[in-house]
CSV table of C-alpha atoms in Angstrom, one decimal:
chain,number,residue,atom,x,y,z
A,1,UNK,CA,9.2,48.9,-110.5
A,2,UNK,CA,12.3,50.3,-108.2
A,3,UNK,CA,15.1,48.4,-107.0
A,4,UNK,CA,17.3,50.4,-104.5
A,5,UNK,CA,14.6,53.1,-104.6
A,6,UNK,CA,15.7,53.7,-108.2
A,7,UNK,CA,13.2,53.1,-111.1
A,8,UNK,CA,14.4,51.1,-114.0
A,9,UNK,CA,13.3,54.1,-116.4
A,10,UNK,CA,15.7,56.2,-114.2
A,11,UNK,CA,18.3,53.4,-114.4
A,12,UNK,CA,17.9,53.0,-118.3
A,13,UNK,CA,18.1,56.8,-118.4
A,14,UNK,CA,21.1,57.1,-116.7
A,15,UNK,CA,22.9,54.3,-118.5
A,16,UNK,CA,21.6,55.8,-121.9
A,17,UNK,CA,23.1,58.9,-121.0
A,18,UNK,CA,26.5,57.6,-119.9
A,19,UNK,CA,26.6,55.8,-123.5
A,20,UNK,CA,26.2,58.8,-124.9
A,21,UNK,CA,28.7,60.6,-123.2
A,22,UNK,CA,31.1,58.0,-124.4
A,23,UNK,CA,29.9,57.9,-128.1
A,24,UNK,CA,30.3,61.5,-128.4
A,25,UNK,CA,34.0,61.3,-126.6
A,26,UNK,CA,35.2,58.1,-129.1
A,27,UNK,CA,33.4,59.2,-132.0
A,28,UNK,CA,30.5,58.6,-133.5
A,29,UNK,CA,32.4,56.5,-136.4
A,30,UNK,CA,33.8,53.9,-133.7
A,31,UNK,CA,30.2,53.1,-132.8
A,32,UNK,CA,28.3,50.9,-134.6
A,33,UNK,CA,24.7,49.3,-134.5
A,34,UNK,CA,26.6,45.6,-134.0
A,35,UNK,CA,29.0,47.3,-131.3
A,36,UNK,CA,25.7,49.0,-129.6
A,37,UNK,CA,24.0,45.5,-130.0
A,38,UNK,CA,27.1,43.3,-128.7
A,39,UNK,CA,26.8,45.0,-125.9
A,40,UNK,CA,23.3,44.3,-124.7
A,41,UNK,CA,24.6,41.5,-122.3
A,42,UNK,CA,26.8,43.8,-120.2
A,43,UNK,CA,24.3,46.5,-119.9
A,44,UNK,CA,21.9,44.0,-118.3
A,45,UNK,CA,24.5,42.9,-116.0
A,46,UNK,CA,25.0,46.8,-115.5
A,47,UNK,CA,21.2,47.3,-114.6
A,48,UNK,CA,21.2,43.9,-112.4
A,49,UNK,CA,24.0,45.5,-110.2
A,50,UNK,CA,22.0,48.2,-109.9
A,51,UNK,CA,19.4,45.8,-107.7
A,52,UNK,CA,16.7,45.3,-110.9
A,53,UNK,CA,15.4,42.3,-111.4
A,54,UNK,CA,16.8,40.2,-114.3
A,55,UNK,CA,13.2,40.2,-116.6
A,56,UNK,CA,13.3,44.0,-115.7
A,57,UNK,CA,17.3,44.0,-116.5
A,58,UNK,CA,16.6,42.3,-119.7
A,59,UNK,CA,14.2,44.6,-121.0
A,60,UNK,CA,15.9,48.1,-119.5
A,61,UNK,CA,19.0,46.5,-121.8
A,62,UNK,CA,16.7,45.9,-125.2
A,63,UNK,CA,15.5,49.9,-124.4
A,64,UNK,CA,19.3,51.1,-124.1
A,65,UNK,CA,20.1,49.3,-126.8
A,66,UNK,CA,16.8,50.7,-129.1
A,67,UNK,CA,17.6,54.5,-127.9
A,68,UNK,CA,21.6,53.9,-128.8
A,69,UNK,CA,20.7,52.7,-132.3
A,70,UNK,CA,18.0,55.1,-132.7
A,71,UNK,CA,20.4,58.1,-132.1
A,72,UNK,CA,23.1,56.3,-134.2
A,73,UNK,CA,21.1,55.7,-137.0
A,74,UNK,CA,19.2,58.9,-137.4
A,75,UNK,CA,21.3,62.1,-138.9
A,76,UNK,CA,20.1,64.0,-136.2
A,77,UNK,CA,21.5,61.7,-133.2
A,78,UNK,CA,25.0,61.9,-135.3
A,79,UNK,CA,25.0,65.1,-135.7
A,80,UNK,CA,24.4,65.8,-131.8
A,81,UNK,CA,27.2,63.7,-131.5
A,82,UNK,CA,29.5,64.9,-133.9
A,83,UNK,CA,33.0,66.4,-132.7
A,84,UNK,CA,31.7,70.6,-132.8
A,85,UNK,CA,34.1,73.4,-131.8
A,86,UNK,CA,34.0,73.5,-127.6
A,87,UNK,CA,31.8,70.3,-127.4
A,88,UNK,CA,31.8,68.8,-124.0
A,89,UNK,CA,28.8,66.2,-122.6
A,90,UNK,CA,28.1,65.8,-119.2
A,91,UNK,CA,29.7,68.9,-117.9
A,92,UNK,CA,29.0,70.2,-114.5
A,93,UNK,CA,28.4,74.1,-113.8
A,94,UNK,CA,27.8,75.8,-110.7
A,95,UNK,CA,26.1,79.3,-110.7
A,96,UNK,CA,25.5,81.5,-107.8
A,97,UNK,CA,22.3,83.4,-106.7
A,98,UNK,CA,20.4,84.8,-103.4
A,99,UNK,CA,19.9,81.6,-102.8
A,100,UNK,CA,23.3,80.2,-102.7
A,101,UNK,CA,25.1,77.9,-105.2
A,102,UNK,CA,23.3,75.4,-107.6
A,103,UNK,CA,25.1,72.9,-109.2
A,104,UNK,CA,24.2,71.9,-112.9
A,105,UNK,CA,25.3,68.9,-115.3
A,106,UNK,CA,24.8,70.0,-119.1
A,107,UNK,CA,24.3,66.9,-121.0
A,108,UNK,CA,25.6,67.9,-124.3
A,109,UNK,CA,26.6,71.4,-125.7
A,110,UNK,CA,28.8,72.8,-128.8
A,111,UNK,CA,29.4,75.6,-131.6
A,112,UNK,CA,27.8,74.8,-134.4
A,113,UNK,CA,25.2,76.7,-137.3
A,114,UNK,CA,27.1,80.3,-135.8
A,115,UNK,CA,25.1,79.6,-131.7
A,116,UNK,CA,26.2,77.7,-129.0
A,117,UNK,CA,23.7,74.9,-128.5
A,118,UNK,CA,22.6,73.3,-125.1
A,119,UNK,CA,21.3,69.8,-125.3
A,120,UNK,CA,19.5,67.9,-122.5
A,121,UNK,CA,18.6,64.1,-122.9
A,122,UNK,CA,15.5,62.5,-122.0
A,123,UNK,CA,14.7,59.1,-122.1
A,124,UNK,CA,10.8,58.7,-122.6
A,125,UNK,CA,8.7,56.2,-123.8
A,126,UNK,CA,6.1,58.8,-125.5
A,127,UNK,CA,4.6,58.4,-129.0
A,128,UNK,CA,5.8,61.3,-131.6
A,129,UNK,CA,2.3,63.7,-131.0
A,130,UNK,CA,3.4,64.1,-127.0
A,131,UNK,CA,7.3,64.9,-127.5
A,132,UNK,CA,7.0,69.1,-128.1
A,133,UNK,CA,4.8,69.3,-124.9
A,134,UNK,CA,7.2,66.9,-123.0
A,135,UNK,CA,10.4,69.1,-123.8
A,136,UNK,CA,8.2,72.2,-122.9
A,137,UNK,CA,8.0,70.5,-119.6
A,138,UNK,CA,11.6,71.2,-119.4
A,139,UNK,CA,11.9,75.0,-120.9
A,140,UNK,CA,13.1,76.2,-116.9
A,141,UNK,CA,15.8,74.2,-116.9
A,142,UNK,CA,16.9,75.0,-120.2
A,143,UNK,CA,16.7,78.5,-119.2
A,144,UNK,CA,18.5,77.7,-115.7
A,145,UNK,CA,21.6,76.3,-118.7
A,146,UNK,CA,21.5,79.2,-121.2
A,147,UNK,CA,22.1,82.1,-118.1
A,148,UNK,CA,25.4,80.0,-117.4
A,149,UNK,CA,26.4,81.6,-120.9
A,150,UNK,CA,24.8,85.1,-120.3
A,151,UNK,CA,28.0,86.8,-121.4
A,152,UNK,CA,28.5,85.2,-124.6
A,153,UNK,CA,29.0,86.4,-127.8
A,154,UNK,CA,28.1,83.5,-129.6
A,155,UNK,CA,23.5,83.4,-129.2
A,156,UNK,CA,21.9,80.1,-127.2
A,157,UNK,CA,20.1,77.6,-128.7
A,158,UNK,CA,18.2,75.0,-126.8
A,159,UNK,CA,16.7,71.7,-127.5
A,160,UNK,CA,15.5,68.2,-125.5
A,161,UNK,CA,17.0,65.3,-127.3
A,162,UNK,CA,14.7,61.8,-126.8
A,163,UNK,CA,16.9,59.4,-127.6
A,164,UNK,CA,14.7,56.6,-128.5
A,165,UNK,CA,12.9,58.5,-130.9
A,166,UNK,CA,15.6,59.8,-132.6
A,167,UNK,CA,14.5,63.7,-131.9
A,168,UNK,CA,15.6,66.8,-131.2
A,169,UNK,CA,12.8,69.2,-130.0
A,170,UNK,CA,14.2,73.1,-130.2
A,171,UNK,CA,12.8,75.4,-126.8
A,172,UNK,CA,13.3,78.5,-128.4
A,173,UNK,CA,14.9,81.1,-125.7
A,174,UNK,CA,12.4,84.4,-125.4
């Protein structure tokens, strides 16, 4: 279903990812599963402005809410979130080539383990068994982020985060 030419997964993904953002900005401690929960209403209100239908709202909301407290509860999704050395989320790049300037938004990367880690979010209703082939999907644009750090010291690690399972699928760079 689309409202506004926008699909309500696209819509829950983008409001998942904006939660993120904030999470990791306050602090994972300020966020718990009551706060995530308390604010269910607002985030159907959210996806209603958006032009989705109220049942459609209504569910998009429960699936934001079920991805915020799977990341919150898992030690993975905390530690994603964590305050690392140089951790930014949502941070736009631009890179130049032959074929002009490309804009990129890096969802999540830090320091941490002795590599700089690049973290893309993707908000999928798969079971477990599909998840490694469903980040694989998304090895080029990993690669596209890790050449924005070509001349760092520090090595590149890369990894798809699903937020509603909790997991963080590592793309290892050739």
């Amino acid at each position: 279903a689309t409202a506004n030419g926008l699909s309500l997964d696209a819509s829950v993904g983008t409001l998942v990812h904006r939660c993120l953002e904030l999470i990791a900005g306050q602090g994972v401690e300020a966020w718990s599963a009551e706060r995530v929960a308390a604010l269910q209403p607002a985030y159907r209100r959210w996806l209603e402005a958006r032009g989705h239908a109220a049942d459609e709202a209504a569910s998009g909301a429960a699936e934001a809410v079920a991805a915020l407290r799977a990341t919150l509860s898992s030690d993975t999704g905390r530690w994603l979130l964590a305050a690392h050395p140089e951790a930014a989320a949502e941070q736009g790049w631009t890179s130049a080539d032959a074929a002009g300037l490309s804009h990129h938004v890096i969802d999540r990367s830090f320091i941490a383990d002795g590599a700089r880690w690049i973290i893309d979010y993707k908000t999928a209703r798969l079971p477990d068994a599909e998840l490694a082939a469903r980040a694989e999907s998304h090895r080029p644009q990993l690669e596209r982020y890790a050449r924005l750090f070509a001349g760092d010291p520090l090595p590149v690690r890369a990894a798809i985060y699903f937020p509603l399972q909790g997991r963080l699928i590592e793309l290892p760079l050739g």
